[in-house]
CSV table of C-alpha atoms in Angstrom, one decimal:
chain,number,residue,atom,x,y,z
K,1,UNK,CA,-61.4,174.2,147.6
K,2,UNK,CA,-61.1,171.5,150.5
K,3,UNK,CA,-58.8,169.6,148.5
K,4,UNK,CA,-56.1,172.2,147.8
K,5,UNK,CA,-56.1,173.5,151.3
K,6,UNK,CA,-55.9,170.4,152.1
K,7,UNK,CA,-52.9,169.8,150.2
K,8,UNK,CA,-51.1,173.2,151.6
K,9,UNK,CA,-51.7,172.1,154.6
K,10,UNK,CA,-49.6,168.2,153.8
K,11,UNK,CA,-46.9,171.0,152.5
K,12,UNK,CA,-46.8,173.2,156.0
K,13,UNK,CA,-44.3,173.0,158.3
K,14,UNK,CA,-44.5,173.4,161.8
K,15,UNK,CA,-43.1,176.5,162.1
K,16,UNK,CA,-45.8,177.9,159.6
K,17,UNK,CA,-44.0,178.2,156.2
K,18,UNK,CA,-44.7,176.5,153.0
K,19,UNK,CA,-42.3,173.7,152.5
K,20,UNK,CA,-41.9,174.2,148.9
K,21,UNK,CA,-41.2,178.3,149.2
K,22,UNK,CA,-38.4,177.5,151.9
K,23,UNK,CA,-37.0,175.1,149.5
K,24,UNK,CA,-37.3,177.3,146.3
K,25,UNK,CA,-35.7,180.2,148.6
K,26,UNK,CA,-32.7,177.5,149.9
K,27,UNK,CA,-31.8,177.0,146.1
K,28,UNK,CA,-31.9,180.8,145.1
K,29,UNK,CA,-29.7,181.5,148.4
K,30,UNK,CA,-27.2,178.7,146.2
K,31,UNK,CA,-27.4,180.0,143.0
K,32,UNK,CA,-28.5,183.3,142.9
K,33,UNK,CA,-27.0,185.5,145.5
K,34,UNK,CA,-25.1,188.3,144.1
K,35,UNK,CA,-21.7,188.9,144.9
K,36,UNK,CA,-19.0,191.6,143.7
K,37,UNK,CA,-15.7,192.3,144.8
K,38,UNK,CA,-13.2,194.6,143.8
K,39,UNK,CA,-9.7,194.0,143.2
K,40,UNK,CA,-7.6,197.2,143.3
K,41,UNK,CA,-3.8,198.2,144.2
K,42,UNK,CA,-1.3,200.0,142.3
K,43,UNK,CA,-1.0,199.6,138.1
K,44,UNK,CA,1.4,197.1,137.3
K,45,UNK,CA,0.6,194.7,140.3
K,46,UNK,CA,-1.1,191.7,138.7
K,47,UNK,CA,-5.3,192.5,139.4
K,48,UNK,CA,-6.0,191.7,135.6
K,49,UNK,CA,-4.4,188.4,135.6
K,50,UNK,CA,-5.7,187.3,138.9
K,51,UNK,CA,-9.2,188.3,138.0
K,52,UNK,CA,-8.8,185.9,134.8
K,53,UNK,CA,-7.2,183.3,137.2
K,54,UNK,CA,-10.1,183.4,139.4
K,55,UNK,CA,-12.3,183.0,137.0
K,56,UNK,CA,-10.2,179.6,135.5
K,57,UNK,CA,-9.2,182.0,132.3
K,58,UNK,CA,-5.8,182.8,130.6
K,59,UNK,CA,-5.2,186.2,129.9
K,60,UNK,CA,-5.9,185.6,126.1
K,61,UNK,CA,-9.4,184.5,126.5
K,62,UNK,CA,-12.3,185.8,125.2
K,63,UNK,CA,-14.2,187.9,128.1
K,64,UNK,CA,-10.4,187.7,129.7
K,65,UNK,CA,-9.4,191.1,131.6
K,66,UNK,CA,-6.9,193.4,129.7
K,67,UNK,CA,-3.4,192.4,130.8
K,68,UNK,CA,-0.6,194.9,130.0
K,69,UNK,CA,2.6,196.9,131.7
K,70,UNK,CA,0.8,199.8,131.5
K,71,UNK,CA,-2.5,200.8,133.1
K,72,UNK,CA,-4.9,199.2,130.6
K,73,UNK,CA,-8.4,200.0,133.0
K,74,UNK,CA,-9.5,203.4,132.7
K,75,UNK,CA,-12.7,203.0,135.0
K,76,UNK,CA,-14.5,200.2,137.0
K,77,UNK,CA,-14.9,197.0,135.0
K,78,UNK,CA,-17.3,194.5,135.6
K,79,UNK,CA,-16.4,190.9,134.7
K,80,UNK,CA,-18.9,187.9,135.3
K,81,UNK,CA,-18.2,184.8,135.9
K,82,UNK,CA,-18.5,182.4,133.4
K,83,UNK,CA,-20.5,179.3,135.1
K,84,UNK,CA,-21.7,181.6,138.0
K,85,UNK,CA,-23.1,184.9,136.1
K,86,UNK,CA,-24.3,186.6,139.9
K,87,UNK,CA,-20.6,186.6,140.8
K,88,UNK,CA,-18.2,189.2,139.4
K,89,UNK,CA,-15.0,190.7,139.9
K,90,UNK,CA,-14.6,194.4,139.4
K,91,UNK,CA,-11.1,195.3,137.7
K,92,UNK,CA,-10.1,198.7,139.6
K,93,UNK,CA,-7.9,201.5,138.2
K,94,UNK,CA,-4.7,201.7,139.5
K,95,UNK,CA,-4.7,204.1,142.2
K,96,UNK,CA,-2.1,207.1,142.3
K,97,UNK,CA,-2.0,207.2,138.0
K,98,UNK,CA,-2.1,210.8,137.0
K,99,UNK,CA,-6.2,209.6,136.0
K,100,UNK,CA,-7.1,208.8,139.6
K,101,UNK,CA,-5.6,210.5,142.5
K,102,UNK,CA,-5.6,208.9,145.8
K,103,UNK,CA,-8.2,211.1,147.2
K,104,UNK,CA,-10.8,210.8,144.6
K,105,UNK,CA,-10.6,207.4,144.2
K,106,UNK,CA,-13.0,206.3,146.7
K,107,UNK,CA,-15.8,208.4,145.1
K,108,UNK,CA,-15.0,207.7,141.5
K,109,UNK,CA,-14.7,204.1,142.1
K,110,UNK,CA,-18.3,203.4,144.0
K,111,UNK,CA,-16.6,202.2,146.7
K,112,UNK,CA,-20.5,201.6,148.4
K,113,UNK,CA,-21.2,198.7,145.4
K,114,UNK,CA,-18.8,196.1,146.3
K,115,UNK,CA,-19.0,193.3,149.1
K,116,UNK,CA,-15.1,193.4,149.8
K,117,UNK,CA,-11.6,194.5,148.4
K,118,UNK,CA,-8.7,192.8,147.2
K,119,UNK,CA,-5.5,195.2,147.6
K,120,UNK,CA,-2.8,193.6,145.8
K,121,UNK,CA,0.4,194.8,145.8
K,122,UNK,CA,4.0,193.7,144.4
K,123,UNK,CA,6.3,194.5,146.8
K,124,UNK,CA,5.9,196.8,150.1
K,125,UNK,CA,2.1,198.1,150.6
K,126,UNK,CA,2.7,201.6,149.7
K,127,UNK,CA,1.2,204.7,151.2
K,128,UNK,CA,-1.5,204.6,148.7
K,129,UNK,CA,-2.5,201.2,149.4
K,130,UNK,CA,-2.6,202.3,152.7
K,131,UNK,CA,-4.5,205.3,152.3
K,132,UNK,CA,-7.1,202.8,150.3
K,133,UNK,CA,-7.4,200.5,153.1
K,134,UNK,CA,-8.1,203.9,155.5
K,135,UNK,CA,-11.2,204.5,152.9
K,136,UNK,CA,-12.5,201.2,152.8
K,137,UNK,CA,-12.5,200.9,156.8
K,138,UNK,CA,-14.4,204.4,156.6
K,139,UNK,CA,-16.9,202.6,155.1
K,140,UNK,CA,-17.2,199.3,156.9
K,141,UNK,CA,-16.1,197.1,154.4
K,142,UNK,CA,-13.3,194.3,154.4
K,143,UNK,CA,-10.2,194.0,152.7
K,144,UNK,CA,-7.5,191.9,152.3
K,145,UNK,CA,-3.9,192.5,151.3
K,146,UNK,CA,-1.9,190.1,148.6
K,147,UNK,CA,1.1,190.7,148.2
K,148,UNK,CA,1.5,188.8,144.4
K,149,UNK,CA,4.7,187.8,142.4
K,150,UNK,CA,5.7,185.3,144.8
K,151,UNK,CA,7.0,182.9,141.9
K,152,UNK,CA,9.2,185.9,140.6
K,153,UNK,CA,11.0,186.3,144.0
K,154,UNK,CA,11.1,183.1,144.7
K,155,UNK,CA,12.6,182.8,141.4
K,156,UNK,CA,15.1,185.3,141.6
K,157,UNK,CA,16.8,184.0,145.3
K,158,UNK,CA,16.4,180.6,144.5
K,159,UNK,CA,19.9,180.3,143.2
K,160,UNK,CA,21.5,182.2,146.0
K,161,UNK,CA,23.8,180.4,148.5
K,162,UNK,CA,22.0,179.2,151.4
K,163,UNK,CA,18.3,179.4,149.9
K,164,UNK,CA,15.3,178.7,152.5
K,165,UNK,CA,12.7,179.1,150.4
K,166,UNK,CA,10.5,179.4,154.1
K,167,UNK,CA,12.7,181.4,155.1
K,168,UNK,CA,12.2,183.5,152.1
K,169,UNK,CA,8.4,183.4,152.1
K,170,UNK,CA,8.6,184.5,155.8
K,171,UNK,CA,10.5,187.1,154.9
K,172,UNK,CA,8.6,188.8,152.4
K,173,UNK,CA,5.7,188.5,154.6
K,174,UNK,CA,7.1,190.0,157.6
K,175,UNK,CA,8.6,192.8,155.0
K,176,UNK,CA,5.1,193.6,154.1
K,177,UNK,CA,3.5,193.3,157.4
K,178,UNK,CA,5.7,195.6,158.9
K,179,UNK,CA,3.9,198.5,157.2
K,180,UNK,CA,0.3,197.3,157.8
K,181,UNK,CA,0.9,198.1,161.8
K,182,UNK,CA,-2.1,200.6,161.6
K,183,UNK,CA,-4.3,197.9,160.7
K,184,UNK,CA,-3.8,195.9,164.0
K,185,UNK,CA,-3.5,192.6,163.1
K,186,UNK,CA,-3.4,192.7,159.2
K,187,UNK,CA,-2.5,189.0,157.9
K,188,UNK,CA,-0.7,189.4,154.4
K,189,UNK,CA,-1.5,186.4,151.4
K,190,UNK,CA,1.4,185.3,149.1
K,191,UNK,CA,-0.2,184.7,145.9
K,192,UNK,CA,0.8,183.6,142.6
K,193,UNK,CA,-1.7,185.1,140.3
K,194,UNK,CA,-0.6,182.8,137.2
K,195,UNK,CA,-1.0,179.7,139.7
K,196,UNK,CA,-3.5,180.0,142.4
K,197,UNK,CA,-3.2,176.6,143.5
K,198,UNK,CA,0.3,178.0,145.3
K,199,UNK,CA,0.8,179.7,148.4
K,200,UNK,CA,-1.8,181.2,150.3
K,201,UNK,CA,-4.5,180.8,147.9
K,202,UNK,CA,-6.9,178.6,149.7
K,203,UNK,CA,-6.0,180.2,153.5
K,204,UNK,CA,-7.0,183.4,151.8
K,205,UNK,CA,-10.5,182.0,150.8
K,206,UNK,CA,-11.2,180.4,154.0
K,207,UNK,CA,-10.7,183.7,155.5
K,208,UNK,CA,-12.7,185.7,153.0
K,209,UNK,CA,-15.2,183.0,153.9
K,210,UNK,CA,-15.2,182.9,157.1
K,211,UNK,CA,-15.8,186.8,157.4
K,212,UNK,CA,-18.8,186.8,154.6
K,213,UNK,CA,-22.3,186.9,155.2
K,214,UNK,CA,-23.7,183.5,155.5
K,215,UNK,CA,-26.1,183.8,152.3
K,216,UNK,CA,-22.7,184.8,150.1
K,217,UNK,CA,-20.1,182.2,151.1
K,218,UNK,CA,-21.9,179.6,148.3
K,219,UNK,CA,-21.7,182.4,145.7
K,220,UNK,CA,-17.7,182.9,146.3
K,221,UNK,CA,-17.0,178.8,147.0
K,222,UNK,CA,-18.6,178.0,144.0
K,223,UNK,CA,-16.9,180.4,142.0
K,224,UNK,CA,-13.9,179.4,143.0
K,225,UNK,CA,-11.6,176.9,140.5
K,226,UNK,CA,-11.2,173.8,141.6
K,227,UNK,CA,-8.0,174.1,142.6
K,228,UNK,CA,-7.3,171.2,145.3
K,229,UNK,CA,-9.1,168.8,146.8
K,230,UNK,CA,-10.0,171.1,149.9
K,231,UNK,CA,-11.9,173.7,147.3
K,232,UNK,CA,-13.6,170.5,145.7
K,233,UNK,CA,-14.9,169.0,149.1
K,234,UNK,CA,-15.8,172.1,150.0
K,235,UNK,CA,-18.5,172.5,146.8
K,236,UNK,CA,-19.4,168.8,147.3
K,237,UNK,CA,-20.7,169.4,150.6
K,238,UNK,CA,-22.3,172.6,149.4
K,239,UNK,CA,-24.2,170.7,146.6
K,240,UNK,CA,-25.4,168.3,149.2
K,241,UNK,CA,-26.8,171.1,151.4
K,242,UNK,CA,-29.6,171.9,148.1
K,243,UNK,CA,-30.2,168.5,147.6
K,244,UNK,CA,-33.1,168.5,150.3
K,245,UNK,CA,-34.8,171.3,149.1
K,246,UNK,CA,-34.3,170.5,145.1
K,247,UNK,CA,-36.0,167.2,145.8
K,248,UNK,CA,-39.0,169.4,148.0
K,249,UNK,CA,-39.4,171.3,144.7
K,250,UNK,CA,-39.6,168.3,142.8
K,251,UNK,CA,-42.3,166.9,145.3
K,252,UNK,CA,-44.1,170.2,144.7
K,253,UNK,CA,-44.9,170.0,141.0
K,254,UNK,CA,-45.6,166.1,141.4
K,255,UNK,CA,-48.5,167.2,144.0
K,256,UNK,CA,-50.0,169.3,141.1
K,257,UNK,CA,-52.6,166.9,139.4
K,258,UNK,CA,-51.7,168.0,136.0
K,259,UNK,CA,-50.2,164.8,133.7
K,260,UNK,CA,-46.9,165.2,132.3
K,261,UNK,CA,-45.6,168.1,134.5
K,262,UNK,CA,-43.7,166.8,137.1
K,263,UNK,CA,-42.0,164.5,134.5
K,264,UNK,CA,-40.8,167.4,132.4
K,265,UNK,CA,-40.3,169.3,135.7
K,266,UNK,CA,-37.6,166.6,137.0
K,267,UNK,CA,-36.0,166.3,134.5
K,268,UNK,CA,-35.1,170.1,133.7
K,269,UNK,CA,-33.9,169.6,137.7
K,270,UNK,CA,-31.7,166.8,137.9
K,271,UNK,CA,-30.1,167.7,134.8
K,272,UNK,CA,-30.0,171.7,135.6
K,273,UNK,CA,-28.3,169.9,139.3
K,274,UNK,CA,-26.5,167.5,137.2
K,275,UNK,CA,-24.7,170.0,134.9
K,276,UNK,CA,-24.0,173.0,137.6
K,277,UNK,CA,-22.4,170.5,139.3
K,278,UNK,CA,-20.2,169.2,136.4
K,279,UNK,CA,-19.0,172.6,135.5
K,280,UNK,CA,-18.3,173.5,139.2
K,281,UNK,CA,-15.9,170.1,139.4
K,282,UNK,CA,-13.9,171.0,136.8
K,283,UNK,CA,-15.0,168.1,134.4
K,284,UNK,CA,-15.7,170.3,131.3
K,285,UNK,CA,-13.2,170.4,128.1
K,286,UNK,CA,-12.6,173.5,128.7
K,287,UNK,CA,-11.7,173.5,132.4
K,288,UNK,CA,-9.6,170.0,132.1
K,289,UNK,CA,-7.6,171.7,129.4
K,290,UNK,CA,-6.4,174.9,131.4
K,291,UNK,CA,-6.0,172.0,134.3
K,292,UNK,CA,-3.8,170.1,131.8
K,293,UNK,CA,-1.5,172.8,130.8
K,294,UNK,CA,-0.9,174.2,134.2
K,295,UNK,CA,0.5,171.8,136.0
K,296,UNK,CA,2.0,170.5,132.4
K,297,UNK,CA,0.1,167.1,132.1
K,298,UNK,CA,-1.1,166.8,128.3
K,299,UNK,CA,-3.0,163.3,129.3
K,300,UNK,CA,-5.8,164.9,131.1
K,301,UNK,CA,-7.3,166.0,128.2
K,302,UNK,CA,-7.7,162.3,127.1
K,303,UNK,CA,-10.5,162.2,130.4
K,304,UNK,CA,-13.3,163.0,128.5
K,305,UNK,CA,-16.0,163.4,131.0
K,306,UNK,CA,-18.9,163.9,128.9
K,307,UNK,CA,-20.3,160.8,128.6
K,308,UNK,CA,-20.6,160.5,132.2
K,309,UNK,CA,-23.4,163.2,132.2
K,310,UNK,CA,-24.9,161.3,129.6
K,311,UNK,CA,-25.3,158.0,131.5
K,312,UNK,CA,-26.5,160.3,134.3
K,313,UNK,CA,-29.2,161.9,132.3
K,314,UNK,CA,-30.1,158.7,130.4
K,315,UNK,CA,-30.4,157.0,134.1
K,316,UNK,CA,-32.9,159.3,135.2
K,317,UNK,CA,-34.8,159.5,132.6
K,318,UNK,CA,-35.7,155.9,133.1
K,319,UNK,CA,-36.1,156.4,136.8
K,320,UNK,CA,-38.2,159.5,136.7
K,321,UNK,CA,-40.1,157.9,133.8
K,322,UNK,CA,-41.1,154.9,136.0
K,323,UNK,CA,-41.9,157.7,139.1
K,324,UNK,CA,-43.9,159.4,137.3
K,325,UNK,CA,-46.4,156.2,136.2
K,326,UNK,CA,-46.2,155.6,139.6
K,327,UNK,CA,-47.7,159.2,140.3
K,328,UNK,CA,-50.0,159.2,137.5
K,329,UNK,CA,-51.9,156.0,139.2
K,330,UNK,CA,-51.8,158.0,142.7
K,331,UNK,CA,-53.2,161.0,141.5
K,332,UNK,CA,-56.7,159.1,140.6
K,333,UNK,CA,-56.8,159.5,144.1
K,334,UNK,CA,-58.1,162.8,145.2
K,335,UNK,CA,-56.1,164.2,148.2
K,336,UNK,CA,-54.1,161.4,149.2
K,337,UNK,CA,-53.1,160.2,145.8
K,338,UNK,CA,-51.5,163.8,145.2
K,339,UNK,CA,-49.8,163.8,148.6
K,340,UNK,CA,-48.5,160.2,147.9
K,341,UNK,CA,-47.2,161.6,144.2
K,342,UNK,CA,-45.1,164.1,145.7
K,343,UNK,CA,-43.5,161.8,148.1
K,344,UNK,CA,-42.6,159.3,145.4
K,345,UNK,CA,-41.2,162.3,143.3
K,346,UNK,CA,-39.2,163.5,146.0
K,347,UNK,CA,-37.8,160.4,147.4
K,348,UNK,CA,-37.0,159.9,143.5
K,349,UNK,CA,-35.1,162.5,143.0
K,350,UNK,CA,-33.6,162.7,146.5
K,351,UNK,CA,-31.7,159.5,145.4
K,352,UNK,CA,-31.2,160.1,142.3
K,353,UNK,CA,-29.3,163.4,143.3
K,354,UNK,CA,-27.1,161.8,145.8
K,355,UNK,CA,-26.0,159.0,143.2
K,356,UNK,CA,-25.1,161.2,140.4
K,357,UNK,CA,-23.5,163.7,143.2
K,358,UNK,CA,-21.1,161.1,144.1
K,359,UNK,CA,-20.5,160.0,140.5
K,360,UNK,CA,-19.6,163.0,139.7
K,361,UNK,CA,-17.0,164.2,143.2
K,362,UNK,CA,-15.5,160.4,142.6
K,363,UNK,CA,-14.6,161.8,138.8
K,364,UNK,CA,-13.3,165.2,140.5
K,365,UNK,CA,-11.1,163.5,142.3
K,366,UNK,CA,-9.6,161.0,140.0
K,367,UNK,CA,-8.9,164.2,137.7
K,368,UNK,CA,-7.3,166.0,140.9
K,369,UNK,CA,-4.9,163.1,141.6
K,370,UNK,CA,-4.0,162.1,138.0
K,371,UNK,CA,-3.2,166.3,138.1
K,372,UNK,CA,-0.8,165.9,141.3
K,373,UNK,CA,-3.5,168.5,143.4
K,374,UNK,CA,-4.4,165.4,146.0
């Protein structure tokens, strides 16, 4: 009994709290949160295909949201993410179709469930858009207007005499804005829903993020593609914020005098770390191939990335095996050998963390300048 309070006590921070449940708690907060968001507007305006782009998917996917010219949602529909399953995007009926009226909309639609709205509109915010935005202030909630099909306009003046394409994007915004005066200071975001990495895409983020509860703004920047550089240095400094209290957790099971565990332990976290942060780079087939054909570079595809998370895991398997002799030996010492196992697991897999973290952002980036995204 002296001996394991004595050991609680090794693991007690000052202020009073276990060091193990804050660092548990700081990698749920990462990974765990739950966050939904709605994306509604009129049919016809794009929500389908930029819930899919969100979520790195073509339209012809499988788990891909229904694309068509017609209204293809009939009622709320709930799409996870695929590498972050706490995340999903809600595809909203259009509002004004003969099945939803403007005024029941808010009621049908749950309005209460969802973090934030996305009102996406095509051309000019219409009065139903506004009367949805009216509805979601009533109930406290933010929202944010995109105004999609910038390509298509872009597109279509592009061969006019005396093209700005500036010009033309300020345009269209102002166009827009100009009906959003009961808003106060409503920003519009240009967005290409087929191409996120255009426009406003990443100012629309940082504001989205900026607005959002501390203990959600992992769950949407982790979600997010890796679009640019920005997005990815943005997740690489959000992976090095859990490395701390991974490690701690790590330390936690080598402190439990019980042979074997805190090998087997370790190595379900590094490589659980390893591989959340391989998928959330972008380094998987699957993501290097939509990569690839988007911005029309075939020779991506030839970086195969998995052999990288091999070496990784091989690596610290060796490491971890030779930490875990070393905590074997200390734990033949009551007390004090378990307090010095944990401290060898944890500075163990503290470093092993940070190596295979940079590994991995240095093979991000390669991939993001051989794709032109620098």
């Amino acid at each position: 009994m002296t001996s394991r309070r004595s050991d609680e006590r090794a693991a007690r921070p000052a202020s009073g709290e276990p060091t193990l449940q804050r660092a548990q708690e700081q990698i749920d907060r990462l990974l765990n949160v739950s966050l939904s968001i709605a994306v509604t507007g009129e049919t016809g305006v794009g929500k389908s295909t930029f819930i899919n782009a969100f979520r790195n998917l073509g339209d012809e996917d499988e788990g891909a949201a229904e694309t068509g010219v017609t209204e293809t949602t009939t009622e709320p529909t709930p799409y996870t993410h695929p590498t972050m399953p706490n995340v999903t995007l809600w595809d909203l009926p259009g509002i004004g179709t003969p099945n939803f009226k403007a005024k029941r909309y808010a009621k049908a639609m749950k309005f209460d469930r969802y973090d934030f709205f996305l009102i996406i509109s095509s051309r000019r915010f219409k009065e139903n858009d506004l009367m949805l935005a009216k509805e979601i202030k009533k109930r406290k909630k933010q929202f944010y207007f995109i105004r999609s099909n910038i390509d298509i306009d872009i597109t279509s003046e592009q061969n006019k005499r005396g093209f700005n394409r500036e010009e033309t994007l300020s345009k269209i915004r102002r166009n827009c804005e100009e009906n959003l005066t009961d808003f106060g200071d409503s920003k519009v975001f240009l967005i290409n829903c087929q191409d996120l990495t255009a426009f406003d895409f990443e100012e629309l983020v940082e504001t989205i993020k900026s607005e959002l509860p501390q203990h959600k703004q992992a769950a949407l920047l982790l979600s997010l593609p890796v679009s640019s550089v920005a997005i990815l240095e943005e997740k690489v400094k959000m992976f090095e914020k859990v490395i701390l209290g991974v490690a701690t957790v790590s330390g936690g099971f080598a402190a439990v005098p019980l042979p074997g565990l805190s090998f087997a332990s370790d190595m379900v976290i590094v490589g659980s770390f390893f591989t959340a942060c391989y998928r959330n780079f972008g380094l998987n087939d699957k993501s290097l191939k939509k990569l690839s054909e988007r911005v029309n570079k075939p020779h991506l595809m030839t970086l195969k990335k998995s052999p990288l998370l091999k070496k990784l895991a091989q690596t610290s398997a060796v490491r971890m095996g030779l930490s875990a002799l070393g905590e074997s030996l200390c734990s033949l010492i009551p007390v004090a050998g378990n307090i010095a196992a944990a401290a060898i697991s944890f500075t163990t897999t503290h470093d092993l963390l940070q190596i295979g973290l940079k590994e991995l952002a240095d093979e991000a980036r390669k991939v993001l300048r051989e794709a032109g995204l620098e």
